Coordinates of C-alpha atoms in Angstrom, one line a residue:
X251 CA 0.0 0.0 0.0
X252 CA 1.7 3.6 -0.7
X253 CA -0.9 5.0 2.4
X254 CA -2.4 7.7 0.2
X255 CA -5.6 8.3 1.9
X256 CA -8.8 6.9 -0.6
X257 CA -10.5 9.3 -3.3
X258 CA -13.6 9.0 -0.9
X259 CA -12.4 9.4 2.6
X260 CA -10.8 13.1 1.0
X261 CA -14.1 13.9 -0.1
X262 CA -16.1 12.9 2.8
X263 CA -13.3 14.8 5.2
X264 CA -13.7 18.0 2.7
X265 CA -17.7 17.6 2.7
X266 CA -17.6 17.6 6.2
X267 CA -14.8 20.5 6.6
X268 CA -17.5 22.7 4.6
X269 CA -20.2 22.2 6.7
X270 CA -18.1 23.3 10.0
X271 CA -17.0 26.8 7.4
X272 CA -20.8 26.9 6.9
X273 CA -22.2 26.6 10.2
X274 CA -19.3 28.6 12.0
X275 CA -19.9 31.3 8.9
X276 CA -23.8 31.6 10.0
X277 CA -23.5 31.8 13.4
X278 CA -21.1 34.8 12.9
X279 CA -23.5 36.6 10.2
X280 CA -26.5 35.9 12.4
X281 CA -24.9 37.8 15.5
X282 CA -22.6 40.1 14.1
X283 CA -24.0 40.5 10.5
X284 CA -22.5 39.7 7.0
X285 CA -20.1 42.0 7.1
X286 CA -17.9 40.2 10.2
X287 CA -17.4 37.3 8.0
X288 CA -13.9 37.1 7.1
X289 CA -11.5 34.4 5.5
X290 CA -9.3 34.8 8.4
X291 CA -11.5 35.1 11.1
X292 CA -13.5 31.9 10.4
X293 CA -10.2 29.7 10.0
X294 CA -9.4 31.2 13.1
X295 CA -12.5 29.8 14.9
X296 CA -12.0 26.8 13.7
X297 CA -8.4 26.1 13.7
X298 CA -8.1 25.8 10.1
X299 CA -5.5 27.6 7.5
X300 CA -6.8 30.6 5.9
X301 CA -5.6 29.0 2.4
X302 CA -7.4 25.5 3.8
X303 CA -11.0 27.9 4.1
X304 CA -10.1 29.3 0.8
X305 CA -9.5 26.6 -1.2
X306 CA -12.8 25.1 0.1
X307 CA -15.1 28.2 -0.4
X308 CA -13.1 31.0 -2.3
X309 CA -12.9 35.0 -1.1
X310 CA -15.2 36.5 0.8
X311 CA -17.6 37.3 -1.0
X312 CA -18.2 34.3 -2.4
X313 CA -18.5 33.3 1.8
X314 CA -21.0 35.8 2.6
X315 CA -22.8 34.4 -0.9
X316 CA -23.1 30.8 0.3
X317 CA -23.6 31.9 3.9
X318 CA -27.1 33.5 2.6
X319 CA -27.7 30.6 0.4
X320 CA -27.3 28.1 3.2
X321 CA -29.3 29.9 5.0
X322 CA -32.4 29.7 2.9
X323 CA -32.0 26.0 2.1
X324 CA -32.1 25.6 6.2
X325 CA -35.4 27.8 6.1
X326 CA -36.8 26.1 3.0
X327 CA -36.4 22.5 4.7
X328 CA -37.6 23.5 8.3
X329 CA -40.7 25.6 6.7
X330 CA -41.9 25.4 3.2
X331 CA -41.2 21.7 2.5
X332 CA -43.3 19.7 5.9
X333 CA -46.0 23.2 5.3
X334 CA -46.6 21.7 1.4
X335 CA -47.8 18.4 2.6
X336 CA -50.8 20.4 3.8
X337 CA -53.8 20.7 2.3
X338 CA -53.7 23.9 -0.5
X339 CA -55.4 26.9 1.5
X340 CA -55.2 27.5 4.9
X341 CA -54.0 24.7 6.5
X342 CA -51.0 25.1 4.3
X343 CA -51.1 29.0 5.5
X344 CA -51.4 27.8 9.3
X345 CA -48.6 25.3 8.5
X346 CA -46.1 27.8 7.1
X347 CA -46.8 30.4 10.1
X348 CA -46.3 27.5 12.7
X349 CA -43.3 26.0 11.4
X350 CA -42.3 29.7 10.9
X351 CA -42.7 30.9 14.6
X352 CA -41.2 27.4 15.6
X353 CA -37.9 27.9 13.7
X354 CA -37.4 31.1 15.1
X355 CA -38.3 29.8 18.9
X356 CA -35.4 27.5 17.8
X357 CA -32.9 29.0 15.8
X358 CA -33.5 32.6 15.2
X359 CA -34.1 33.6 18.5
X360 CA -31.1 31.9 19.9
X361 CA -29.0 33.3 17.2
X362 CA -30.4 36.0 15.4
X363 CA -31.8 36.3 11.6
X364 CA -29.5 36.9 9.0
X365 CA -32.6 38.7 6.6
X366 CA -33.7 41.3 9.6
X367 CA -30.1 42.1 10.2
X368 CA -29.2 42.2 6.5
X369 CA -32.1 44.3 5.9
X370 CA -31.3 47.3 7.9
X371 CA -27.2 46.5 7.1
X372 CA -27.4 46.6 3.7
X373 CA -30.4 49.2 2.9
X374 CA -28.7 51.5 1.3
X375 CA -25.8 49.9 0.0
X376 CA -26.0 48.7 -3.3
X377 CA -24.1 45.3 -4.7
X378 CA -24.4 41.7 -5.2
X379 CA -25.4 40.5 -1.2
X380 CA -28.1 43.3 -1.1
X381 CA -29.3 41.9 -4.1
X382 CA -29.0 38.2 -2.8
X383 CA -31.0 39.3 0.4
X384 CA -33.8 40.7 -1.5
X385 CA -33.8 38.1 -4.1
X386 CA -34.5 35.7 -0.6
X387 CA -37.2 37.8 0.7
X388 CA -39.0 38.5 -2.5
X389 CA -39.1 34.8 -3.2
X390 CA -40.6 34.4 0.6
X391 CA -43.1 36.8 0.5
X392 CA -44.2 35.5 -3.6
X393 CA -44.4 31.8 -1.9
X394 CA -46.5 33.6 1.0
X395 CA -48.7 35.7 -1.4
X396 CA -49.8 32.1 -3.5
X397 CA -50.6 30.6 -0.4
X398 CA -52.9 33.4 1.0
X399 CA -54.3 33.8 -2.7
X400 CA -55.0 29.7 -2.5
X401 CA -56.3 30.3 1.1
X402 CA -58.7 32.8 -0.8
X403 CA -59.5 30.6 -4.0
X404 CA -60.5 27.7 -1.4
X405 CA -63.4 29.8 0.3
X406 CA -61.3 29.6 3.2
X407 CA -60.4 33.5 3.1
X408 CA -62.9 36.2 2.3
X409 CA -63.3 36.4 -1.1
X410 CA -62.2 40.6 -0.6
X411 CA -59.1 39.8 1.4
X412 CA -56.1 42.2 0.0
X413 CA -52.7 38.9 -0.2
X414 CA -50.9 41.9 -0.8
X415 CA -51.9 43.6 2.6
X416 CA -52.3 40.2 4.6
X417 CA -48.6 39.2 3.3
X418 CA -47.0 42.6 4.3
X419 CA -48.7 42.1 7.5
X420 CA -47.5 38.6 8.5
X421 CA -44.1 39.7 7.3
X422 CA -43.8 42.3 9.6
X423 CA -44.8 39.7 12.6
X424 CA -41.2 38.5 12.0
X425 CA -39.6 41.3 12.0
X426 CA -41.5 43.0 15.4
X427 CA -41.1 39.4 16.7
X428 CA -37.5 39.8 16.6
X429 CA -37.2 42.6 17.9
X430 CA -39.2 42.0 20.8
X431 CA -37.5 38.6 21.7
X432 CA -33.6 39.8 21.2
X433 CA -33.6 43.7 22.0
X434 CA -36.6 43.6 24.5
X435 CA -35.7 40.2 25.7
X436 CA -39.5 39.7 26.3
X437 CA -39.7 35.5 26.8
X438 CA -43.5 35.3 25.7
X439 CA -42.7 36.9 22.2
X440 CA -43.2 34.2 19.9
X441 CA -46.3 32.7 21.9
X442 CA -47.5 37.0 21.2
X443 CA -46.6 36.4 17.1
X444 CA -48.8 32.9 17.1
X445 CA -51.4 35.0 18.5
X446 CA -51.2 38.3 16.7
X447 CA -51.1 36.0 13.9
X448 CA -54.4 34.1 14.7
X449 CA -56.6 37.5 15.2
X450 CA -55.5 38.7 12.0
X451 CA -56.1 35.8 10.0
X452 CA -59.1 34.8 12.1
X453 CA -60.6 38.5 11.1
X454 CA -60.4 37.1 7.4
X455 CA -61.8 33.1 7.8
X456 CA -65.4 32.4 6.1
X457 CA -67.9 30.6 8.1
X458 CA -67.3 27.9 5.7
X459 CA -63.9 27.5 6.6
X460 CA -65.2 27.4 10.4
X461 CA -67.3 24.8 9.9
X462 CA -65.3 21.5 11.0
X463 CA -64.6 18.9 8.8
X464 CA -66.4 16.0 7.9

């Protein structure tokens, strides 16, 4: 044997050293914002070469770029995917709120949210991440607007309900939620989202979407 270590082992060890530059990469977005990340600073953290985080995700922009990505496949497997194996309409809407509000009890929260923090970081500067970021949160709120508009074609929502209005109001949930749970430190805020959330939609349910199920 010339102990050269197997084709598959490298990859697997590589694979694996991504995911720690991934995960130690969000946690410093989420607290500090997108701007912290840094080549160096992640190697640093995790006892790695600069040129070993390099070669296995590029500069640092290209960092920051698949720190926002990762972050959206994260929120697209915890929320969207288990809410589309509801019924179209508003158990699907209910779905996506809950698994919303229970992500954030979980992860945001703890850590922060790399979209309300990007948002007021990168407001006025222009450039490829700003773009990313509301590329990520247009595509939310467009995923949010079909649901509501299903919710309405169902019977489930008045027929007169603005998805426009409704989706810019569930949105800002999120944001007020964060704020309430991280600066204001209140421990009730996400039990407070679940129910702003039911009085507004409850405000727009039909009587047929009351009546239970047979």
């Amino acid at each position: 044997m010339d102990g050269s270590i197997p084709v598959e082992a490298k990859t697997q060890r590589s694979g694996l050293t991504l995911a720690a530059i991934l995960d130690t990469a969000l946690e410093m977005a989420a607290s500090d914002g997108l701007e912290s990340l840094t080549i160096g600073e992640v190697a640093k953290r995790l006892g790695l070469s600069k040129s070993g985080v390099f070669s296995r995700i590029g500069s640092r922009e290209a960092l920051q770029k698949a720190v926002i990505e990762e972050y959206d496949r994260r929120f697209l497997q915890d929320v969207f995917v288990p809410a589309m194996r509801e019924p179209r309409g508003l158990p699907r809407l209910n779905a996506i709120m809950r698994l919303w509000l229970q992500r954030a009890r979980d992860v945001e929260i703890r850590t922060g949210c790399i979209y309300c923090a990007g948002a007021f970081e990168f407001d006025d500067r222009e450039g490829p991440l700003r773009d990313l970021l509301l590329d990520g949160t247009m595509r939310w709120r467009a995923a949010l607007k079909r649901t509501v508009i299903q919710a309405i074609d169902e019977g489930h929502l008045k027929p007169d309900t603005d998805a426009e209005q409704l989706v810019y109001e569930l949105d800002g949930l999120f944001v007020a939620l964060m704020r309430e749970a991280r600066f204001l430190r209140d421990p009730k805020a996400a039990d407070r989202a679940w129910l702003a959330y039911q009085r507004l939609v409850g405000s727009l349910v039909t009587e047929r979407a009351r009546q239970p199920q047979r």
